[in-house]
Amino acid sequence: MGGIIEVCNLYKIYRVGEEKVRALDGVSFSIPKGEFCAIVGPSGSGKSTLLNMLAGLEPPTRGTVRVAGISIENMDENHLVAFRREHVGFIFQSYNLIPTLNALENVAFPLAFRGIGRDERLREAEKYLDLVGLRKVRDHMPGQMSGGQQQRVGIARALTVHPEIIFADEPTGNLDSHTTMDILHLMQKIVREQKQTLVMVTHDNRLASYADRRLHIVDGKITAVEEGAMAL
Ligand SMILES: Nc1ncnc2c1ncn2[C@@H]1O[C@H](COP(=O)(O)OP(=O)(O)OP(=O)(O)O)[C@@H](O)[C@H]1O
Ligand SMILES: [Mg+2]
């Protein structure tokens, strides 16, 4: 053990009417710091449920989750908000950009919660927009950008606060295969350079093959753990 993420005997049971859904059915694993880890499995297997639990977005029914040395399974919402702000970044499939802010302002947005002044926020955001190759669309609103560009903005936004861990749920789910590879390269390169940990959910075995570690999940259970990345 000793990973940046440690999960022990995790269960998530949803009640739908009379029925119980075992979204997570006794899951244990550890993810070492600095790795790119993929959670891979078919639709409905429990990937998003697991990611939400690792990120402190939803409480487990039973079991423990330690992230960056902190037990989060019993934390109240105020502490979880602080935990997320301090340790984690998110990249979503649907980008989740703020439609009324341009690219640069979207990237700068998370810094507003850190008591950083507007000029410094925009300077910092500009660095990350450059990093993802988007200098030329800095003034574009989300509606004026392609899907791949919006996802790059989403990545830059996740990075501005220097999270130790970045969670990405199907980050390339809405992109064509060429853009998908570009985005995957970019995420891998950045987290390696900055020694961050990346946890990515995907249903696509081919994409998962680029990760350092693959947790295969079927019906809420981890069925296999593989190590070793294909060269990108
Ligand atoms: N809020 C909820 N209430 C009840 N059941 C839920 C809830 N969220 C998820 N489930 C169920 O838990 C199981 C796992 O769902 P989850 O969203 O984690 O799957 P997934 O692997 O992310 O699938 P996909 O690839 O389609 O996104 C599914 O059977 C789903 O129907
Ligand atoms: Mg999902």
PDB file of C-alpha atoms and ligand atoms in Angstrom:
ATOM      1  CA  MET A   1       0.000   0.000   0.000  1.00  0.00           C
ATOM      2  CA  GLY A   2       1.153   3.562   0.530  1.00  0.00           C
ATOM      3  CA  GLY A   3      -0.505   4.908  -2.617  1.00  0.00           C
ATOM      4  CA  ILE A   4      -1.850   8.420  -3.065  1.00  0.00           C
ATOM      5  CA  ILE A   5      -5.243   6.720  -3.371  1.00  0.00           C
ATOM      6  CA  GLU A   6      -6.125   3.751  -1.168  1.00  0.00           C
ATOM      7  CA  VAL A   7      -9.484   2.090  -1.302  1.00  0.00           C
ATOM      8  CA  CYS A   8     -10.509  -0.737   0.993  1.00  0.00           C
ATOM      9  CA  ASN A   9     -13.665  -2.842   0.760  1.00  0.00           C
ATOM     10  CA  LEU A  10     -15.731  -0.160  -0.896  1.00  0.00           C
ATOM     11  CA  TYR A  11     -19.448  -0.653  -1.462  1.00  0.00           C
ATOM     12  CA  LYS A  12     -22.042   1.623  -3.003  1.00  0.00           C
ATOM     13  CA  ILE A  13     -25.558   0.336  -2.918  1.00  0.00           C
ATOM     14  CA  TYR A  14     -28.311   2.429  -4.467  1.00  0.00           C
ATOM     15  CA  ARG A  15     -31.912   1.819  -3.604  1.00  0.00           C
ATOM     16  CA  VAL A  16     -34.354   2.221  -6.474  1.00  0.00           C
ATOM     17  CA  GLY A  17     -37.842   1.507  -5.184  1.00  0.00           C
ATOM     18  CA  GLU A  18     -37.749  -2.046  -3.849  1.00  0.00           C
ATOM     19  CA  GLU A  19     -34.601  -2.852  -5.736  1.00  0.00           C
ATOM     20  CA  LYS A  20     -30.975  -2.601  -4.592  1.00  0.00           C
ATOM     21  CA  VAL A  21     -28.299  -1.785  -7.139  1.00  0.00           C
ATOM     22  CA  ARG A  22     -24.786  -2.823  -6.137  1.00  0.00           C
ATOM     23  CA  ALA A  23     -22.920  -0.170  -8.123  1.00  0.00           C
ATOM     24  CA  LEU A  24     -19.710  -1.006  -6.208  1.00  0.00           C
ATOM     25  CA  ASP A  25     -19.492  -4.454  -4.719  1.00  0.00           C
ATOM     26  CA  GLY A  26     -16.438  -4.706  -2.446  1.00  0.00           C
ATOM     27  CA  VAL A  27     -13.621  -2.895  -4.208  1.00  0.00           C
ATOM     28  CA  SER A  28     -10.034  -2.596  -2.909  1.00  0.00           C
ATOM     29  CA  PHE A  29      -6.981  -1.155  -4.657  1.00  0.00           C
ATOM     30  CA  SER A  30      -4.150   1.329  -4.389  1.00  0.00           C
ATOM     31  CA  ILE A  31      -2.851   3.876  -6.913  1.00  0.00           C
ATOM     32  CA  PRO A  32       0.766   5.053  -6.547  1.00  0.00           C
ATOM     33  CA  LYS A  33       1.516   8.771  -6.653  1.00  0.00           C
ATOM     34  CA  GLY A  34       2.451  10.102 -10.087  1.00  0.00           C
ATOM     35  CA  GLU A  35       0.738   7.362 -12.082  1.00  0.00           C
ATOM     36  CA  PHE A  36      -1.705   7.588 -14.928  1.00  0.00           C
ATOM     37  CA  CYS A  37      -4.387   5.079 -13.953  1.00  0.00           C
ATOM     38  CA  ALA A  38      -7.355   4.044 -16.087  1.00  0.00           C
ATOM     39  CA  ILE A  39     -10.599   2.667 -14.692  1.00  0.00           C
ATOM     40  CA  VAL A  40     -11.988   0.657 -17.577  1.00  0.00           C
ATOM     41  CA  GLY A  41     -15.193  -1.328 -17.971  1.00  0.00           C
ATOM     42  CA  PRO A  42     -18.497  -1.526 -19.829  1.00  0.00           C
ATOM     43  CA  SER A  43     -21.426   0.853 -19.451  1.00  0.00           C
ATOM     44  CA  GLY A  44     -23.086   0.501 -16.049  1.00  0.00           C
ATOM     45  CA  SER A  45     -20.108  -1.302 -14.476  1.00  0.00           C
ATOM     46  CA  GLY A  46     -19.627   1.343 -11.755  1.00  0.00           C
ATOM     47  CA  LYS A  47     -16.812   3.498 -13.164  1.00  0.00           C
ATOM     48  CA  SER A  48     -18.396   6.894 -12.560  1.00  0.00           C
ATOM     49  CA  THR A  49     -19.666   5.783  -9.169  1.00  0.00           C
ATOM     50  CA  LEU A  50     -16.113   4.823  -8.209  1.00  0.00           C
ATOM     51  CA  LEU A  51     -14.632   8.066  -9.515  1.00  0.00           C
ATOM     52  CA  ASN A  52     -17.236  10.106  -7.636  1.00  0.00           C
ATOM     53  CA  MET A  53     -16.326   8.283  -4.459  1.00  0.00           C
ATOM     54  CA  LEU A  54     -12.584   8.855  -4.943  1.00  0.00           C
ATOM     55  CA  ALA A  55     -13.215  12.546  -5.510  1.00  0.00           C
ATOM     56  CA  GLY A  56     -15.465  12.931  -2.467  1.00  0.00           C
ATOM     57  CA  LEU A  57     -18.501  13.813  -4.576  1.00  0.00           C
ATOM     58  CA  GLU A  58     -20.642  11.021  -3.132  1.00  0.00           C
ATOM     59  CA  PRO A  59     -20.384   9.032   0.101  1.00  0.00           C
ATOM     60  CA  PRO A  60     -19.834   5.260  -0.030  1.00  0.00           C
ATOM     61  CA  THR A  61     -22.290   2.871   1.619  1.00  0.00           C
ATOM     62  CA  ARG A  62     -19.409   1.057   3.299  1.00  0.00           C
ATOM     63  CA  GLY A  63     -15.622   0.888   3.139  1.00  0.00           C
ATOM     64  CA  THR A  64     -12.763   3.381   3.283  1.00  0.00           C
ATOM     65  CA  VAL A  65     -11.239   5.854   0.836  1.00  0.00           C
ATOM     66  CA  ARG A  66      -7.922   7.536   1.600  1.00  0.00           C
ATOM     67  CA  VAL A  67      -6.770  10.227  -0.774  1.00  0.00           C
ATOM     68  CA  ALA A  68      -3.473  12.048  -0.227  1.00  0.00           C
ATOM     69  CA  GLY A  69      -3.374  10.533   3.266  1.00  0.00           C
ATOM     70  CA  ILE A  70      -6.814  11.834   4.202  1.00  0.00           C
ATOM     71  CA  SER A  71      -9.777   9.591   5.010  1.00  0.00           C
ATOM     72  CA  ILE A  72     -12.730  11.073   3.172  1.00  0.00           C
ATOM     73  CA  GLU A  73     -15.460   8.461   3.565  1.00  0.00           C
ATOM     74  CA  ASN A  74     -16.993  10.090   6.629  1.00  0.00           C
ATOM     75  CA  MET A  75     -16.207  13.721   5.950  1.00  0.00           C
ATOM     76  CA  ASP A  76     -18.982  16.291   6.120  1.00  0.00           C
ATOM     77  CA  GLU A  77     -19.747  18.420   3.074  1.00  0.00           C
ATOM     78  CA  ASN A  78     -17.837  21.502   4.273  1.00  0.00           C
ATOM     79  CA  HIS A  79     -14.653  19.532   4.738  1.00  0.00           C
ATOM     80  CA  LEU A  80     -15.198  17.761   1.422  1.00  0.00           C
ATOM     81  CA  VAL A  81     -15.474  21.072  -0.379  1.00  0.00           C
ATOM     82  CA  ALA A  82     -12.166  22.137   1.167  1.00  0.00           C
ATOM     83  CA  PHE A  83     -10.616  18.741   0.391  1.00  0.00           C
ATOM     84  CA  ARG A  84     -11.617  18.939  -3.270  1.00  0.00           C
ATOM     85  CA  ARG A  85     -10.368  22.491  -3.617  1.00  0.00           C
ATOM     86  CA  GLU A  86      -7.023  21.608  -2.122  1.00  0.00           C
ATOM     87  CA  HIS A  87      -6.260  18.257  -3.705  1.00  0.00           C
ATOM     88  CA  VAL A  88      -8.254  17.447  -6.797  1.00  0.00           C
ATOM     89  CA  GLY A  89      -9.047  18.689 -10.278  1.00  0.00           C
ATOM     90  CA  PHE A  90     -11.790  17.464 -12.614  1.00  0.00           C
ATOM     91  CA  ILE A  91     -12.050  17.039 -16.356  1.00  0.00           C
ATOM     92  CA  PHE A  92     -15.548  16.208 -17.557  1.00  0.00           C
ATOM     93  CA  GLN A  93     -16.836  14.546 -20.705  1.00  0.00           C
ATOM     94  CA  SER A  94     -19.198  17.445 -21.302  1.00  0.00           C
ATOM     95  CA  TYR A  95     -16.479  20.066 -20.603  1.00  0.00           C
ATOM     96  CA  ASN A  96     -18.703  22.002 -18.146  1.00  0.00           C
ATOM     97  CA  LEU A  97     -17.324  25.372 -19.168  1.00  0.00           C
ATOM     98  CA  ILE A  98     -19.134  28.507 -18.057  1.00  0.00           C
ATOM     99  CA  PRO A  99     -20.920  29.686 -21.209  1.00  0.00           C
ATOM    100  CA  THR A 100     -20.737  33.395 -20.366  1.00  0.00           C
ATOM    101  CA  LEU A 101     -16.967  33.439 -19.828  1.00  0.00           C
ATOM    102  CA  ASN A 102     -14.367  33.310 -22.586  1.00  0.00           C
ATOM    103  CA  ALA A 103     -11.623  30.676 -22.751  1.00  0.00           C
ATOM    104  CA  LEU A 104      -9.144  32.656 -20.671  1.00  0.00           C
ATOM    105  CA  GLU A 105     -11.714  33.552 -18.010  1.00  0.00           C
ATOM    106  CA  ASN A 106     -12.852  29.939 -17.769  1.00  0.00           C
ATOM    107  CA  VAL A 107      -9.310  28.791 -17.086  1.00  0.00           C
ATOM    108  CA  ALA A 108      -8.829  31.570 -14.518  1.00  0.00           C
ATOM    109  CA  PHE A 109     -12.116  30.839 -12.773  1.00  0.00           C
ATOM    110  CA  PRO A 110     -10.974  28.254 -10.145  1.00  0.00           C
ATOM    111  CA  LEU A 111      -8.306  30.691  -8.940  1.00  0.00           C
ATOM    112  CA  ALA A 112     -11.023  33.105  -7.823  1.00  0.00           C
ATOM    113  CA  PHE A 113     -11.602  30.823  -4.817  1.00  0.00           C
ATOM    114  CA  ARG A 114      -7.971  31.122  -3.805  1.00  0.00           C
ATOM    115  CA  GLY A 115      -7.982  34.820  -3.024  1.00  0.00           C
ATOM    116  CA  ILE A 116      -5.852  35.644  -6.057  1.00  0.00           C
ATOM    117  CA  GLY A 117      -6.436  39.032  -7.717  1.00  0.00           C
ATOM    118  CA  ARG A 118      -7.934  39.269 -11.202  1.00  0.00           C
ATOM    119  CA  ASP A 119      -4.775  40.364 -13.050  1.00  0.00           C
ATOM    120  CA  GLU A 120      -2.694  37.587 -11.560  1.00  0.00           C
ATOM    121  CA  ARG A 121      -5.462  35.070 -12.248  1.00  0.00           C
ATOM    122  CA  LEU A 122      -5.540  35.991 -15.916  1.00  0.00           C
ATOM    123  CA  ARG A 123      -1.721  35.887 -16.168  1.00  0.00           C
ATOM    124  CA  GLU A 124      -1.663  32.427 -14.639  1.00  0.00           C
ATOM    125  CA  ALA A 125      -4.534  31.251 -16.849  1.00  0.00           C
ATOM    126  CA  GLU A 126      -2.668  32.449 -19.902  1.00  0.00           C
ATOM    127  CA  LYS A 127       0.261  30.175 -19.065  1.00  0.00           C
ATOM    128  CA  TYR A 128      -2.034  27.156 -19.035  1.00  0.00           C
ATOM    129  CA  LEU A 129      -3.873  28.156 -22.193  1.00  0.00           C
ATOM    130  CA  ASP A 130      -0.461  28.322 -23.882  1.00  0.00           C
ATOM    131  CA  LEU A 131       0.414  24.913 -22.490  1.00  0.00           C
ATOM    132  CA  VAL A 132      -2.644  23.368 -24.160  1.00  0.00           C
ATOM    133  CA  GLY A 133      -1.995  25.267 -27.401  1.00  0.00           C
ATOM    134  CA  LEU A 134      -4.964  27.629 -27.281  1.00  0.00           C
ATOM    135  CA  ARG A 135      -3.468  31.109 -27.242  1.00  0.00           C
ATOM    136  CA  LYS A 136      -5.347  32.050 -30.388  1.00  0.00           C
ATOM    137  CA  VAL A 137      -8.825  31.321 -29.024  1.00  0.00           C
ATOM    138  CA  ARG A 138      -8.352  32.992 -25.639  1.00  0.00           C
ATOM    139  CA  ASP A 139     -11.170  35.470 -26.286  1.00  0.00           C
ATOM    140  CA  HIS A 140     -13.618  32.901 -27.685  1.00  0.00           C
ATOM    141  CA  MET A 141     -16.710  31.940 -25.739  1.00  0.00           C
ATOM    142  CA  PRO A 142     -17.321  28.176 -25.309  1.00  0.00           C
ATOM    143  CA  GLY A 143     -19.983  28.294 -28.044  1.00  0.00           C
ATOM    144  CA  GLN A 144     -17.345  29.646 -30.423  1.00  0.00           C
ATOM    145  CA  MET A 145     -14.910  26.762 -29.911  1.00  0.00           C
ATOM    146  CA  SER A 146     -14.743  23.202 -31.266  1.00  0.00           C
ATOM    147  CA  GLY A 147     -15.265  20.249 -28.919  1.00  0.00           C
ATOM    148  CA  GLY A 148     -11.525  19.528 -28.822  1.00  0.00           C
ATOM    149  CA  GLN A 149     -10.764  23.159 -28.018  1.00  0.00           C
ATOM    150  CA  GLN A 150     -13.365  23.216 -25.266  1.00  0.00           C
ATOM    151  CA  GLN A 151     -11.868  20.069 -23.772  1.00  0.00           C
ATOM    152  CA  ARG A 152      -8.402  21.670 -23.851  1.00  0.00           C
ATOM    153  CA  VAL A 153      -9.854  24.620 -21.962  1.00  0.00           C
ATOM    154  CA  GLY A 154     -11.296  22.095 -19.502  1.00  0.00           C
ATOM    155  CA  ILE A 155      -7.859  20.569 -19.023  1.00  0.00           C
ATOM    156  CA  ALA A 156      -6.177  23.944 -18.589  1.00  0.00           C
ATOM    157  CA  ARG A 157      -8.832  24.882 -16.037  1.00  0.00           C
ATOM    158  CA  ALA A 158      -8.229  21.674 -14.077  1.00  0.00           C
ATOM    159  CA  LEU A 159      -4.497  22.372 -14.014  1.00  0.00           C
ATOM    160  CA  THR A 160      -4.419  26.018 -12.918  1.00  0.00           C
ATOM    161  CA  VAL A 161      -4.827  25.139  -9.257  1.00  0.00           C
ATOM    162  CA  HIS A 162      -2.003  22.528  -9.387  1.00  0.00           C
ATOM    163  CA  PRO A 163      -4.065  19.620  -8.061  1.00  0.00           C
ATOM    164  CA  GLU A 164      -2.169  16.577  -6.818  1.00  0.00           C
ATOM    165  CA  ILE A 165      -4.769  14.376  -8.458  1.00  0.00           C
ATOM    166  CA  ILE A 166      -6.796  14.877 -11.601  1.00  0.00           C
ATOM    167  CA  PHE A 167      -9.981  12.894 -12.144  1.00  0.00           C
ATOM    168  CA  ALA A 168     -11.296  12.592 -15.676  1.00  0.00           C
ATOM    169  CA  ASP A 169     -14.571  10.824 -16.531  1.00  0.00           C
ATOM    170  CA  GLU A 170     -14.606   9.861 -20.233  1.00  0.00           C
ATOM    171  CA  PRO A 171     -12.710  13.073 -21.070  1.00  0.00           C
ATOM    172  CA  THR A 172     -12.605  12.241 -24.773  1.00  0.00           C
ATOM    173  CA  GLY A 173     -16.082  10.716 -25.014  1.00  0.00           C
ATOM    174  CA  ASN A 174     -17.365  13.432 -27.340  1.00  0.00           C
ATOM    175  CA  LEU A 175     -14.284  13.759 -29.552  1.00  0.00           C
ATOM    176  CA  ASP A 176     -13.192  12.143 -32.816  1.00  0.00           C
ATOM    177  CA  SER A 177     -10.375   9.602 -32.683  1.00  0.00           C
ATOM    178  CA  HIS A 178      -7.657  12.000 -33.864  1.00  0.00           C
ATOM    179  CA  THR A 179      -8.552  14.660 -31.296  1.00  0.00           C
ATOM    180  CA  THR A 180      -8.901  11.926 -28.685  1.00  0.00           C
ATOM    181  CA  MET A 181      -5.262  10.903 -29.169  1.00  0.00           C
ATOM    182  CA  ASP A 182      -4.141  14.554 -29.043  1.00  0.00           C
ATOM    183  CA  ILE A 183      -5.976  15.108 -25.761  1.00  0.00           C
ATOM    184  CA  LEU A 184      -4.660  11.846 -24.297  1.00  0.00           C
ATOM    185  CA  HIS A 185      -1.081  12.786 -25.231  1.00  0.00           C
ATOM    186  CA  LEU A 186      -1.560  16.205 -23.741  1.00  0.00           C
ATOM    187  CA  MET A 187      -2.967  14.951 -20.430  1.00  0.00           C
ATOM    188  CA  GLN A 188      -0.236  12.348 -20.112  1.00  0.00           C
ATOM    189  CA  LYS A 189       2.558  14.787 -20.929  1.00  0.00           C
ATOM    190  CA  ILE A 190       1.358  17.452 -18.523  1.00  0.00           C
ATOM    191  CA  VAL A 191       0.733  15.189 -15.554  1.00  0.00           C
ATOM    192  CA  ARG A 192       4.134  13.521 -16.070  1.00  0.00           C
ATOM    193  CA  GLU A 193       5.914  16.861 -16.233  1.00  0.00           C
ATOM    194  CA  GLN A 194       4.115  18.162 -13.175  1.00  0.00           C
ATOM    195  CA  LYS A 195       4.307  14.839 -11.297  1.00  0.00           C
ATOM    196  CA  GLN A 196       0.566  14.717 -10.828  1.00  0.00           C
ATOM    197  CA  THR A 197      -1.623  11.641 -10.574  1.00  0.00           C
ATOM    198  CA  LEU A 198      -4.252  11.138 -13.263  1.00  0.00           C
ATOM    199  CA  VAL A 199      -7.236   8.835 -12.858  1.00  0.00           C
ATOM    200  CA  MET A 200      -9.239   8.444 -16.061  1.00  0.00           C
ATOM    201  CA  VAL A 201     -12.499   6.564 -16.562  1.00  0.00           C
ATOM    202  CA  THR A 202     -13.097   5.038 -19.979  1.00  0.00           C
ATOM    203  CA  HIS A 203     -15.075   2.220 -21.588  1.00  0.00           C
ATOM    204  CA  ASP A 204     -12.427   2.036 -24.337  1.00  0.00           C
ATOM    205  CA  ASN A 205      -9.751  -0.643 -23.830  1.00  0.00           C
ATOM    206  CA  ARG A 206      -7.579   0.921 -26.483  1.00  0.00           C
ATOM    207  CA  LEU A 207      -7.434   4.243 -24.643  1.00  0.00           C
ATOM    208  CA  ALA A 208      -6.891   2.483 -21.328  1.00  0.00           C
ATOM    209  CA  SER A 209      -3.864   0.718 -22.797  1.00  0.00           C
ATOM    210  CA  TYR A 210      -1.946   4.006 -22.632  1.00  0.00           C
ATOM    211  CA  ALA A 211      -2.264   4.181 -18.848  1.00  0.00           C
ATOM    212  CA  ASP A 212       0.452   3.005 -16.430  1.00  0.00           C
ATOM    213  CA  ARG A 213      -2.171   0.976 -14.576  1.00  0.00           C
ATOM    214  CA  ARG A 214      -5.565  -0.360 -15.575  1.00  0.00           C
ATOM    215  CA  LEU A 215      -8.273  -1.307 -13.129  1.00  0.00           C
ATOM    216  CA  HIS A 216     -10.856  -3.420 -14.928  1.00  0.00           C
ATOM    217  CA  ILE A 217     -14.315  -3.168 -13.431  1.00  0.00           C
ATOM    218  CA  VAL A 218     -17.333  -5.352 -14.207  1.00  0.00           C
ATOM    219  CA  ASP A 219     -20.619  -5.287 -12.263  1.00  0.00           C
ATOM    220  CA  GLY A 220     -19.082  -3.236  -9.456  1.00  0.00           C
ATOM    221  CA  LYS A 221     -16.108  -5.542  -8.945  1.00  0.00           C
ATOM    222  CA  ILE A 222     -12.450  -5.160  -9.907  1.00  0.00           C
ATOM    223  CA  THR A 223     -11.776  -8.165 -12.119  1.00  0.00           C
ATOM    224  CA  ALA A 224      -8.142  -7.451 -13.075  1.00  0.00           C
ATOM    225  CA  VAL A 225      -5.339  -4.978 -12.445  1.00  0.00           C
ATOM    226  CA  GLU A 226      -2.739  -4.557 -15.188  1.00  0.00           C
ATOM    227  CA  GLU A 227       0.453  -2.527 -15.133  1.00  0.00           C
ATOM    228  CA  GLY A 228       2.575  -1.106 -17.910  1.00  0.00           C
ATOM    229  CA  ALA A 229       1.711   1.511 -20.535  1.00  0.00           C
ATOM    230  CA  MET A 230       1.925   1.261 -24.288  1.00  0.00           C
ATOM    231  CA  ALA A 231       4.277   3.975 -25.546  1.00  0.00           C
ATOM    232  CA  LEU A 232       2.293   7.023 -26.622  1.00  0.00           C
TER     233      LEU A 232
HETATM  234  N1  LIG B   1     -27.983   7.766  -8.448  1.00  0.00           N
HETATM  235  C1  LIG B   1     -28.196   6.487  -8.766  1.00  0.00           C
HETATM  236  N2  LIG B   1     -29.281   5.839  -8.316  1.00  0.00           N
HETATM  237  C2  LIG B   1     -29.495   4.546  -8.613  1.00  0.00           C
HETATM  238  N3  LIG B   1     -28.674   3.797  -9.354  1.00  0.00           N
HETATM  239  C3  LIG B   1     -27.579   4.372  -9.834  1.00  0.00           C
HETATM  240  C4  LIG B   1     -27.269   5.752  -9.572  1.00  0.00           C
HETATM  241  N4  LIG B   1     -26.104   6.054 -10.180  1.00  0.00           N
HETATM  242  C5  LIG B   1     -25.710   4.928 -10.787  1.00  0.00           C
HETATM  243  N5  LIG B   1     -26.585   3.915 -10.592  1.00  0.00           N
HETATM  244  C6  LIG B   1     -26.451   2.524 -11.073  1.00  0.00           C
HETATM  245  O1  LIG B   1     -25.191   2.033 -10.666  1.00  0.00           O
HETATM  246  C7  LIG B   1     -24.591   1.284 -11.704  1.00  0.00           C
HETATM  247  C8  LIG B   1     -23.242   1.872 -12.077  1.00  0.00           C
HETATM  248  O2  LIG B   1     -23.439   3.147 -12.664  1.00  0.00           O
HETATM  249  P1  LIG B   1     -22.232   4.059 -13.149  1.00  0.00           P
HETATM  250  O3  LIG B   1     -22.796   5.371 -13.547  1.00  0.00           O
HETATM  251  O4  LIG B   1     -21.174   4.073 -12.123  1.00  0.00           O
HETATM  252  O5  LIG B   1     -21.721   3.236 -14.432  1.00  0.00           O
HETATM  253  P2  LIG B   1     -20.570   3.581 -15.476  1.00  0.00           P
HETATM  254  O6  LIG B   1     -19.610   2.441 -15.485  1.00  0.00           O
HETATM  255  O7  LIG B   1     -20.027   4.944 -15.226  1.00  0.00           O
HETATM  256  O8  LIG B   1     -21.375   3.552 -16.861  1.00  0.00           O
HETATM  257  P3  LIG B   1     -21.206   4.471 -18.190  1.00  0.00           P
HETATM  258  O9  LIG B   1     -20.010   3.931 -18.922  1.00  0.00           O
HETATM  259  O10 LIG B   1     -22.472   4.197 -18.946  1.00  0.00           O
HETATM  260  O11 LIG B   1     -21.039   5.903 -17.780  1.00  0.00           O
HETATM  261  C9  LIG B   1     -25.582   1.243 -12.842  1.00  0.00           C
HETATM  262  O12 LIG B   1     -26.319   0.041 -12.758  1.00  0.00           O
HETATM  263  C10 LIG B   1     -26.472   2.438 -12.570  1.00  0.00           C
HETATM  264  O13 LIG B   1     -27.751   2.223 -13.059  1.00  0.00           O
HETATM  265 MG    MG B   2     -20.088   6.775 -16.295  1.00  0.00          MG
END
